Amino acid sequence: MKAKTMTGGEIHLGQDLADNLKTRLRGKVLIPGDVGYDESRTVWNAMINRKPALVARCLGADDVIACVRFAREQNLLLCIKGGGHNIAGHATQDGALMLDMSLMRGVWVDTQRRVAHAQAGCLLGDVDRETQVYGLAAVLGFVSQTGIAGLTLGGGFGYLTRRWGWTTDNVVGMDVVTADARVVRANSEENADLFWGLRGGGGNFGVVTNIDYALYRVGPEVVGGVVAWPASEAPGVLELYRTLAEKAPHELTLVALMRPAPPAPWLPKDMHGKPIVAILACYSGNSDEGEKIVAPIKSFGKPIGDTLVRRPFTQLQALLDATQPTGRRYYWKSEYLPRIDPRLCEKFIEHAERIQSPHSAVVLFQIDGALNKLAREHSPVGNRDARYVLNVTSSWEQEDQDRANIEWAREAWKEMKPFSTGGTYLNFLTEDEGPERMEAALGKALSRLAELKAQWDPENVFRTNRNIKPASDSAEVQTSRFSASA
Ligand SMILES: Cc1cc2nc3c(=O)[nH]c(=O)nc-3n(C[C@H](O)[C@H](O)[C@H](O)COP(=O)(O)OP(=O)(O)OC[C@H]3O[C@@H](n4cnc5c(N)ncnc54)[C@H](O)[C@@H]3O)c2cc1C
């Protein structure tokens, strides 16, 4: 079979070598045609359709070590799949040895130290379920099927971010298999430099096998859900959003969005497919207090649907899952915002009106609070001036609709970009976004990250990511079919 080298060349990989890898692992090794191969290689974004030469379904750190060693010996391109939810699809590469981490999903909760030890193949929902058993929660994201590894290594934000900061601000340690196939501990005392780099620098420094999260008392009940109105109400609803968000306590997180109404049972049938505006809210403090605080949202105008109620935290964490299924085509554009400017709201409405697909949306996430209080250099995720995230999320079914949907997203982004802090979220970058966008995401941290890369991965073994290259490296991994006018 054909395989890719780390430096961009092609080699023949004989069956004997695949068999050799099999003898070194507890987990299975799959090649094209094997049962499970297609499931492993598939990622969330159907725009990305690649075929690794080998898939190793790792069962533990020892399998990961064996794979890194094998890839080094054979000069094989290596890629790592966590939850497979990265929009840019870095988890899969043609001809690579893919480490599929999806069988490493154990979670252990230390209630005394209030720390969750989570294996790196966990999805967010795995951690939520196990921690909520004890009325505890980690700071994770909005969709329960997202992988913890990619989310955490690139930053991470969700309903609890306003109280406790980026996900990665709340990591207390990680175990990492490094480029020289050693497992090392990274925390504030051991390998503190590596620990710094891991918290926002993407998967550049090794294969993370375990992440330890600080936990907080949350739930099991919160006040959360969505209220929706016809898009004609958007000016008033967005003004309500802006004013409520400005004075909201950190227990409250508000998200505003506009899109065609999905065919959801809580929305009237005659509204399905018609444009709506909605506010998604979560109050994670005392529920009596929460009900009072969200009352102005529920009583505003004449909503066409309202699911903003007391509910289990784990349920809220999965509320958006159905809107983001694996297998659609996706293209995003994103910026951090310092505030909600009324003129931005006008552009938001204007571009929502031009949406090309029933699945696309424009979204504003509120994230201000704890993350703004830490020093910029606390970790590479930085962006300590970010108070909102704007995400233009284009989502459609057919390949022949690519151009229209991508162009819509680019145009909407171009017109709303002037309201940005100048920063953007590493984890929301599409595959056609280049070095200048990485600079926007990581800013001044980039030079320190490059030094760390030279120290921990001088040969750039871990390159199938938002790659921070050591200076000597020039090899390319697969890039976009959509490189024009990103
Ligand atoms: C539907 C959806 C909802 C989202 N919601 C949020 C949200 O609410 N908040 C938020 O912050 N982000 C969100 N994101 C963005 C998300 O954080 C990124 O897509 C993230 O990369 C997903 O992680 P993953 O493990 O699923 O990705 P993958 O595609 O598996 O991996 C992403 C990158 O991480 C690397 N990687 C994966 N595992 C490891 C590992 N063990 N060691 C080293 N490197 C590794 C991969 O090589 C790849 O480069 C969302 C994404 C989607 C698609």
Coordinates of C-alpha atoms and ligand atoms in Angstrom, one line a residue:
M1 CA 0.0 0.0 0.0
K2 CA 1.0 3.6 -0.6
A3 CA 1.9 5.7 2.4
K4 CA 3.1 9.3 3.0
T5 CA 6.3 10.2 4.7
M6 CA 6.7 13.0 7.3
T7 CA 8.5 15.1 4.8
G8 CA 5.8 14.9 2.1
G9 CA 7.2 12.0 0.0
E10 CA 5.5 8.7 -0.8
I11 CA 6.6 5.2 0.1
H12 CA 5.4 1.7 -0.4
L13 CA 4.3 0.1 2.9
G14 CA 4.3 -3.7 2.7
Q15 CA 1.9 -5.9 4.5
D16 CA 4.8 -7.2 6.6
L17 CA 5.2 -3.7 8.1
A18 CA 1.5 -3.4 8.9
D19 CA 1.7 -6.9 10.5
N20 CA 4.7 -5.7 12.5
L21 CA 2.8 -2.8 13.9
K22 CA -0.1 -5.2 14.9
T23 CA 2.3 -7.2 17.0
R24 CA 3.3 -4.1 19.0
L25 CA -0.2 -3.0 20.0
R26 CA -3.0 -4.1 22.3
G27 CA -5.5 -2.2 20.0
K28 CA -6.4 -3.2 16.4
V29 CA -4.6 -2.0 13.3
L30 CA -6.9 -1.4 10.3
I31 CA -6.1 -1.0 6.7
P32 CA -8.5 0.1 3.8
G33 CA -11.2 -2.4 3.4
D34 CA -11.2 -3.6 7.0
V35 CA -14.3 -3.5 9.1
G36 CA -14.2 -0.2 11.1
Y37 CA -11.7 1.5 8.9
D38 CA -14.2 3.9 7.3
E39 CA -15.7 4.7 10.7
S40 CA -12.3 5.6 12.0
R41 CA -11.2 7.7 9.1
T42 CA -14.5 9.7 8.9
V43 CA -14.6 13.1 10.5
W44 CA -17.4 15.4 11.3
N45 CA -17.0 17.7 8.3
A46 CA -17.9 15.9 5.1
M47 CA -15.8 18.3 3.1
I48 CA -12.8 16.3 4.4
N49 CA -12.6 12.8 2.9
R50 CA -9.2 11.3 3.4
K51 CA -7.7 7.8 3.5
P52 CA -5.0 7.0 6.0
A53 CA -2.7 4.1 5.1
L54 CA -3.0 2.6 8.6
V55 CA -5.4 3.2 11.5
A56 CA -4.2 2.2 15.0
R57 CA -7.1 2.0 17.4
C58 CA -5.1 2.8 20.5
L59 CA -6.2 1.3 23.9
G60 CA -3.7 3.1 26.1
A61 CA -0.5 5.1 26.4
D62 CA 1.6 2.1 25.6
D63 CA -0.1 1.8 22.2
V64 CA 0.5 5.5 21.5
I65 CA 4.2 5.1 22.4
A66 CA 4.5 2.1 20.0
C67 CA 2.8 4.1 17.2
V68 CA 5.0 7.1 17.6
R69 CA 8.1 4.9 17.6
F70 CA 6.9 3.0 14.5
A71 CA 6.1 6.3 12.7
R72 CA 9.6 7.5 13.5
E73 CA 11.3 4.3 12.4
Q74 CA 9.4 4.2 9.1
N75 CA 9.4 8.0 8.5
L76 CA 5.6 7.8 8.3
L77 CA 3.2 10.8 8.4
L78 CA 1.3 10.7 11.7
C79 CA -2.2 12.1 12.4
I80 CA -4.2 11.9 15.6
K81 CA -8.0 11.8 15.8
G82 CA -9.7 12.8 19.0
G83 CA -13.4 13.5 18.5
G84 CA -12.9 14.2 14.8
H85 CA -14.8 17.5 15.1
N86 CA -12.2 19.9 13.9
I87 CA -13.6 22.0 11.0
A88 CA -10.3 21.9 9.2
G89 CA -10.2 18.1 9.4
H90 CA -6.6 17.8 10.6
A91 CA -7.4 14.5 12.3
T92 CA -7.2 12.6 9.1
Q93 CA -4.6 12.6 6.3
D94 CA -4.2 10.5 3.1
G95 CA -1.5 7.9 3.5
A96 CA -0.8 8.6 7.2
L97 CA -0.7 6.4 10.2
M98 CA -3.8 7.6 12.1
L99 CA -4.0 7.2 15.8
D100 CA -7.7 6.8 16.5
M101 CA -8.1 7.6 20.2
S102 CA -11.8 6.9 20.3
L103 CA -11.5 3.8 22.4
M104 CA -9.7 5.7 25.2
R105 CA -12.8 7.2 26.9
G106 CA -12.4 6.5 30.6
V107 CA -13.2 9.2 33.2
W108 CA -12.2 9.0 36.8
V109 CA -13.5 11.6 39.2
D110 CA -11.5 12.5 42.4
T111 CA -14.2 14.1 44.5
Q112 CA -11.7 15.1 47.2
R113 CA -9.4 17.1 45.0
R114 CA -12.2 18.0 42.6
V115 CA -10.3 16.8 39.6
A116 CA -11.5 14.7 36.7
H117 CA -8.9 12.5 35.0
A118 CA -10.1 12.0 31.4
Q119 CA -8.6 9.9 28.7
A120 CA -7.9 11.9 25.6
G121 CA -10.4 10.0 23.4
C122 CA -13.3 11.3 25.5
L123 CA -16.1 13.3 24.0
L124 CA -17.4 16.2 26.1
G125 CA -20.5 14.3 27.1
D126 CA -18.4 11.5 28.6
V127 CA -16.8 14.0 31.1
D128 CA -20.1 15.7 31.8
R129 CA -21.9 12.5 32.6
E130 CA -19.3 11.2 35.0
T131 CA -18.7 14.4 36.8
Q132 CA -22.4 15.3 37.2
V133 CA -22.9 12.0 39.1
Y134 CA -21.1 14.0 41.9
G135 CA -22.8 17.4 41.1
L136 CA -19.5 18.6 39.6
A137 CA -18.6 19.9 36.1
A138 CA -15.6 20.8 34.0
V139 CA -15.5 23.9 31.8
L140 CA -16.2 22.4 28.4
G141 CA -18.1 23.3 25.1
F142 CA -21.6 23.6 23.8
V143 CA -21.9 20.3 21.8
S144 CA -21.5 17.0 23.7
Q145 CA -20.1 15.1 20.8
T146 CA -17.0 17.3 20.4
G147 CA -13.7 15.7 21.4
I148 CA -12.1 17.0 24.7
A149 CA -8.6 16.8 23.2
G150 CA -8.9 19.1 20.3
L151 CA -11.1 21.5 22.2
T152 CA -8.8 21.7 25.2
L153 CA -5.5 21.9 23.3
G154 CA -6.9 24.8 21.2
G155 CA -8.6 26.8 24.1
G156 CA -12.2 25.8 24.7
F157 CA -15.3 27.7 25.8
G158 CA -18.8 26.9 26.8
Y159 CA -21.6 27.7 29.3
L160 CA -19.2 27.9 32.3
T161 CA -16.5 30.0 30.6
R162 CA -17.8 33.3 32.1
R163 CA -17.3 31.9 35.6
W164 CA -14.0 30.0 35.2
G165 CA -12.3 31.0 31.9
W166 CA -11.1 29.0 28.9
T167 CA -11.3 25.3 29.2
T168 CA -7.5 25.2 29.1
D169 CA -7.3 27.7 32.0
N170 CA -8.9 24.9 34.1
V171 CA -6.6 22.1 33.1
V172 CA -4.3 21.1 36.0
G173 CA -2.2 18.5 34.2
M174 CA -1.8 16.3 31.2
D175 CA 0.1 13.1 30.2
V176 CA 1.8 13.4 26.8
V177 CA 3.7 11.0 24.6
T178 CA 6.4 13.1 23.1
A179 CA 8.2 13.0 19.7
D180 CA 10.9 10.7 21.2
A181 CA 8.2 8.2 22.3
R182 CA 8.4 8.9 26.0
V183 CA 5.4 9.6 28.2
V184 CA 5.8 12.7 30.3
R185 CA 3.7 14.5 32.8
A186 CA 3.0 18.2 32.2
N187 CA 1.7 20.4 35.0
S188 CA 2.7 23.6 36.8
E189 CA 5.6 21.8 38.5
E190 CA 6.7 19.1 36.1
N191 CA 7.6 20.3 32.5
A192 CA 5.9 23.6 33.2
D193 CA 7.1 25.0 29.8
L194 CA 5.5 22.1 27.9
F195 CA 2.3 22.5 30.1
W196 CA 2.2 26.2 29.1
G197 CA 2.5 25.3 25.3
L198 CA -0.2 22.6 25.5
R199 CA -2.8 25.0 26.8
G200 CA -3.7 26.7 23.5
G201 CA -0.9 25.6 21.2
G202 CA -2.9 22.8 19.5
G203 CA -1.5 19.3 19.3
N204 CA 2.0 20.5 18.4
F205 CA 4.0 18.9 21.2
G206 CA 2.9 15.3 21.4
V207 CA 0.0 12.9 21.7
V208 CA -2.0 13.8 24.9
T209 CA -3.2 10.6 26.5
N210 CA -4.9 12.0 29.6
I211 CA -6.2 15.4 30.7
D212 CA -6.9 16.5 34.3
Y213 CA -9.6 19.1 34.7
A214 CA -10.4 21.2 37.8
L215 CA -14.1 20.6 38.7
Y216 CA -16.7 23.0 40.1
R217 CA -20.1 22.6 41.8
V218 CA -22.7 22.9 39.0
G219 CA -26.1 21.4 38.6
P220 CA -27.4 18.8 38.4
E221 CA -30.2 21.3 37.6
V222 CA -29.6 24.5 35.7
V223 CA -32.0 26.9 34.0
G224 CA -31.3 26.6 30.3
G225 CA -32.7 26.4 26.8
V226 CA -33.8 28.5 23.8
V227 CA -36.4 31.2 23.1
A228 CA -37.2 31.9 19.4
W229 CA -39.0 34.7 17.5
P230 CA -39.6 35.3 13.8
A231 CA -36.6 37.1 12.2
S232 CA -38.7 40.2 11.8
E233 CA -38.3 40.7 15.5
A234 CA -34.5 40.6 15.2
P235 CA -33.7 44.3 15.9
G236 CA -35.5 44.2 19.2
V237 CA -34.3 40.8 20.2
L238 CA -30.6 41.6 19.5
E239 CA -31.0 44.9 21.4
L240 CA -32.4 42.8 24.3
Y241 CA -29.4 40.4 24.0
R242 CA -26.9 43.3 23.9
T243 CA -28.3 45.0 27.0
L244 CA -28.9 41.8 29.1
A245 CA -25.5 40.4 28.2
E246 CA -23.7 43.7 29.3
K247 CA -25.1 43.4 32.8
A248 CA -25.4 39.6 33.2
P249 CA -23.8 38.0 36.2
H250 CA -21.2 35.4 35.4
E251 CA -23.6 32.6 36.2
L252 CA -25.5 33.6 33.1
T253 CA -24.3 32.9 29.5
L254 CA -26.2 34.2 26.6
V255 CA -26.0 33.1 22.9
A256 CA -27.8 34.9 20.1
L257 CA -28.4 33.3 16.7
M258 CA -30.2 33.7 13.5
R259 CA -31.0 30.9 11.0
P260 CA -33.8 29.2 9.2
A261 CA -36.0 27.4 11.8
P262 CA -35.0 23.7 12.1
P263 CA -37.9 21.2 11.9
A264 CA -37.8 20.9 15.7
P265 CA -41.0 19.8 17.6
W266 CA -40.9 22.9 19.9
L267 CA -41.3 25.2 16.9
P268 CA -44.6 25.5 15.0
K269 CA -44.6 23.5 11.8
D270 CA -45.5 26.5 9.7
M271 CA -42.3 28.2 10.8
H272 CA -40.0 25.4 9.8
G273 CA -37.5 26.6 7.3
K274 CA -38.5 30.3 7.9
P275 CA -35.9 32.7 9.3
I276 CA -35.9 33.1 13.1
V277 CA -33.9 34.8 15.7
A278 CA -33.2 33.1 19.0
I279 CA -31.5 33.5 22.4
L280 CA -29.9 30.5 24.0
A281 CA -29.3 30.9 27.8
C282 CA -27.8 29.0 30.7
Y283 CA -27.9 30.1 34.3
S284 CA -25.7 27.8 36.2
G285 CA -26.2 29.2 39.7
N286 CA -29.3 28.8 42.0
S287 CA -32.3 27.9 39.8
D288 CA -34.8 30.2 41.7
E289 CA -32.5 33.1 41.0
G290 CA -32.0 31.9 37.4
E291 CA -35.7 31.9 36.6
K292 CA -35.9 35.5 37.7
I293 CA -32.9 36.5 35.6
V294 CA -34.1 34.9 32.4
A295 CA -37.7 36.2 32.8
P296 CA -37.2 39.3 30.6
I297 CA -36.1 36.9 27.7
K298 CA -39.2 34.7 28.1
S299 CA -41.6 37.7 28.3
F300 CA -40.1 39.6 25.4
G301 CA -42.6 40.1 22.5
K302 CA -44.3 37.0 21.2
P303 CA -42.0 34.1 21.1
I304 CA -42.8 31.2 18.7
G305 CA -41.1 28.7 20.8
D306 CA -39.6 28.5 24.3
T307 CA -37.6 25.7 25.9
L308 CA -35.9 27.9 28.5
V309 CA -36.7 25.9 31.7
R310 CA -35.1 24.1 34.6
R311 CA -33.4 21.0 33.2
P312 CA -30.4 18.7 34.0
F313 CA -27.0 20.3 33.1
T314 CA -26.1 17.2 31.0
Q315 CA -29.3 17.7 29.0
L316 CA -28.4 21.3 28.3
Q317 CA -24.9 20.3 27.3
A318 CA -26.4 18.1 24.5
L319 CA -29.2 20.5 23.4
L320 CA -27.4 21.6 20.2
D321 CA -26.1 18.2 19.2
A322 CA -28.8 17.5 16.7
T323 CA -28.1 20.7 14.8
Q324 CA -24.5 19.7 14.1
P325 CA -24.6 16.1 12.8
T326 CA -21.5 14.4 11.4
G327 CA -21.6 14.1 7.6
R328 CA -22.8 17.5 6.4
R329 CA -20.5 19.9 4.6
Y330 CA -19.3 22.7 6.9
Y331 CA -17.4 26.0 6.5
W332 CA -17.0 28.6 9.3
K333 CA -15.6 32.1 9.7
S334 CA -15.1 33.5 13.1
E335 CA -13.8 36.5 15.1
Y336 CA -13.6 37.6 18.7
L337 CA -15.5 40.7 19.6
P338 CA -14.8 43.3 22.3
R339 CA -18.5 44.2 22.6
I340 CA -21.8 44.0 20.7
D341 CA -21.9 47.1 18.6
P342 CA -25.4 48.1 17.3
R343 CA -24.0 48.4 13.8
L344 CA -22.7 44.9 14.0
C345 CA -26.3 43.8 14.8
E346 CA -27.4 45.4 11.5
K347 CA -24.8 43.4 9.6
F348 CA -25.7 40.3 11.5
I349 CA -29.4 40.6 10.4
E350 CA -28.4 41.6 6.8
H351 CA -26.3 38.5 6.3
A352 CA -28.7 36.2 8.1
E353 CA -31.2 37.2 5.4
R354 CA -28.8 35.9 2.7
I355 CA -28.2 32.5 4.2
Q356 CA -28.0 29.8 1.4
S357 CA -29.0 26.6 3.3
P358 CA -31.6 25.6 5.9
H359 CA -28.7 24.5 8.2
S360 CA -26.6 27.7 8.3
A361 CA -26.5 30.3 11.1
V362 CA -24.9 33.4 12.4
V363 CA -24.1 33.1 16.1
L364 CA -22.8 35.3 18.9
F365 CA -21.4 33.5 22.0
Q366 CA -20.9 35.4 25.2
I367 CA -17.6 34.5 26.9
D368 CA -16.5 37.5 29.0
G369 CA -15.7 37.2 32.7
A370 CA -13.0 35.0 34.2
L371 CA -10.9 34.7 31.0
N372 CA -10.5 38.5 30.9
K373 CA -8.8 38.6 34.3
L374 CA -5.8 36.5 33.6
A375 CA -2.6 37.9 32.1
R376 CA -2.2 37.5 28.3
E377 CA 0.9 35.3 28.7
H378 CA -0.9 33.0 31.2
S379 CA -1.2 30.5 28.3
P380 CA -1.0 30.6 24.5
V381 CA -4.8 30.7 24.1
G382 CA -4.5 34.3 25.1
N383 CA -7.1 36.7 23.7
R384 CA -7.8 38.0 27.1
D385 CA -9.7 41.0 25.6
A386 CA -12.3 38.7 23.9
R387 CA -15.8 39.2 25.3
Y388 CA -17.9 37.5 22.5
V389 CA -17.3 35.0 19.7
L390 CA -18.9 35.7 16.3
N391 CA -19.3 32.5 14.3
V392 CA -20.6 32.4 10.8
T393 CA -21.5 28.7 10.4
S394 CA -22.3 27.6 6.9
S395 CA -23.7 24.0 6.7
W396 CA -25.2 22.2 3.7
E397 CA -25.6 18.8 2.1
Q398 CA -24.5 18.7 -1.5
E399 CA -21.1 19.3 -3.1
D400 CA -22.5 21.4 -5.9
Q401 CA -23.7 23.9 -3.3
D402 CA -20.1 24.4 -1.9
R403 CA -19.4 27.6 -3.7
A404 CA -22.6 29.4 -2.8
N405 CA -22.4 28.5 0.9
I406 CA -18.7 29.2 1.3
E407 CA -19.1 32.6 -0.4
W408 CA -22.0 33.5 1.8
A409 CA -19.8 32.8 4.9
R410 CA -16.8 34.7 3.6
E411 CA -18.9 37.7 2.6
A412 CA -20.7 37.8 6.0
W413 CA -17.4 37.5 7.8
K414 CA -15.7 40.2 5.7
E415 CA -18.4 42.7 6.6
M416 CA -18.5 41.9 10.3
K417 CA -14.7 41.6 10.7
P418 CA -14.2 45.3 11.4
F419 CA -15.9 44.8 14.7
S420 CA -13.3 42.2 15.8
T421 CA -10.7 42.5 18.6
G422 CA -8.3 41.4 15.8
G423 CA -8.2 38.0 17.4
T424 CA -9.8 34.7 16.3
Y425 CA -10.3 31.2 17.8
L426 CA -7.7 28.6 16.7
N427 CA -10.2 25.8 16.9
F428 CA -12.6 27.5 14.5
L429 CA -10.1 28.1 11.7
T430 CA -11.0 26.3 8.4
E431 CA -8.4 24.5 6.4
D432 CA -7.9 27.4 4.0
E433 CA -6.9 29.9 6.7
G434 CA -3.2 30.4 6.7
P435 CA -0.4 31.9 8.8
E436 CA -1.9 35.3 9.2
R437 CA -5.0 33.7 10.8
M438 CA -2.8 31.7 13.1
E439 CA -1.1 34.9 14.1
A440 CA -4.5 36.4 14.8
A441 CA -5.3 33.4 17.0
L442 CA -2.1 33.1 18.9
G443 CA -0.5 36.6 18.6
K444 CA 2.7 37.1 20.6
A445 CA 2.6 33.5 22.0
L446 CA 3.7 32.2 18.5
S447 CA 7.4 32.9 19.0
R448 CA 7.5 31.2 22.4
L449 CA 5.6 28.3 20.9
A450 CA 8.1 28.0 18.1
E451 CA 10.9 27.8 20.7
L452 CA 9.0 25.1 22.5
K453 CA 8.4 23.2 19.3
A454 CA 12.1 23.3 18.5
Q455 CA 12.8 21.8 22.0
W456 CA 10.0 19.2 22.2
D457 CA 9.5 18.3 18.5
P458 CA 12.4 19.5 16.4
E459 CA 11.6 17.2 13.5
N460 CA 8.0 18.2 13.4
V461 CA 6.6 14.7 14.0
F462 CA 3.3 16.3 15.1
R463 CA 2.6 18.4 12.0
T464 CA -1.0 17.5 11.1
N465 CA -2.5 20.3 13.1
R466 CA -2.3 24.1 13.2
N467 CA 1.3 23.6 12.8
I468 CA 4.0 25.6 14.6
K469 CA 7.0 24.8 12.5
P470 CA 10.5 24.6 13.9
A471 CA 12.5 27.1 11.7
S472 CA 14.2 24.3 9.6
D473 CA 11.1 22.6 8.4
S474 CA 9.6 23.1 5.0
A475 CA 7.5 20.0 4.3
E476 CA 3.8 20.3 3.6
V477 CA 0.8 18.4 4.7
Q478 CA -2.4 18.3 2.8
T479 CA -4.0 21.7 2.3
S480 CA -7.1 23.1 1.0
R481 CA -9.1 22.8 -2.2
F482 CA -10.6 26.1 -1.3
S483 CA -7.4 28.2 -0.9
A484 CA -8.6 31.1 -3.1
S485 CA -9.7 34.3 -1.3
A486 CA -9.9 32.9 2.2
Ligands
LIG1 C1 -20.3 20.9 16.3 C2 -19.1 21.5 16.9 C3 -19.3 22.3 18.1 C4 -18.2 22.9 18.7 N1 -18.4 23.6 19.8 C5 -17.4 24.2 20.4 C6 -17.6 24.8 21.7 O1 -18.7 24.9 22.2 N2 -16.5 25.4 22.3 C7 -15.2 25.3 21.7 O2 -14.3 25.8 22.3 N3 -15.0 24.7 20.6 C8 -16.1 24.1 19.9 N4 -15.9 23.4 18.7 C9 -14.5 23.5 18.1 C10 -13.7 22.3 18.7 O3 -13.1 22.8 19.9 C11 -12.6 21.9 17.7 O4 -13.3 21.5 16.6 C12 -11.8 20.8 18.3 O5 -10.6 20.7 17.4 C13 -12.5 19.5 18.3 O6 -11.7 18.5 19.0 P1 -11.7 17.0 18.5 O7 -10.8 16.2 19.4 O8 -13.1 16.6 18.3 O9 -11.0 17.2 17.1 P2 -10.1 16.3 16.1 O10 -10.6 16.7 14.7 O11 -10.1 14.9 16.4 O12 -8.7 16.9 16.4 C14 -8.4 18.3 16.3 C15 -6.9 18.5 16.4 O13 -6.4 18.1 17.6 C16 -5.4 17.1 17.4 N5 -5.6 16.1 18.5 C17 -6.7 15.4 18.7 N6 -6.5 14.5 19.7 C18 -5.2 14.8 20.1 C19 -4.4 14.2 21.2 N7 -4.8 13.3 22.0 N8 -3.1 14.7 21.3 C20 -2.7 15.6 20.5 N9 -3.4 16.2 19.5 C21 -4.6 15.7 19.3 C22 -5.7 16.6 16.1 O14 -4.5 16.0 15.5 C23 -6.1 17.8 15.3 O15 -5.1 18.5 14.8 C24 -16.9 22.8 18.1 C25 -16.7 22.1 16.9 C26 -17.8 21.4 16.3 C27 -17.6 20.7 15.1

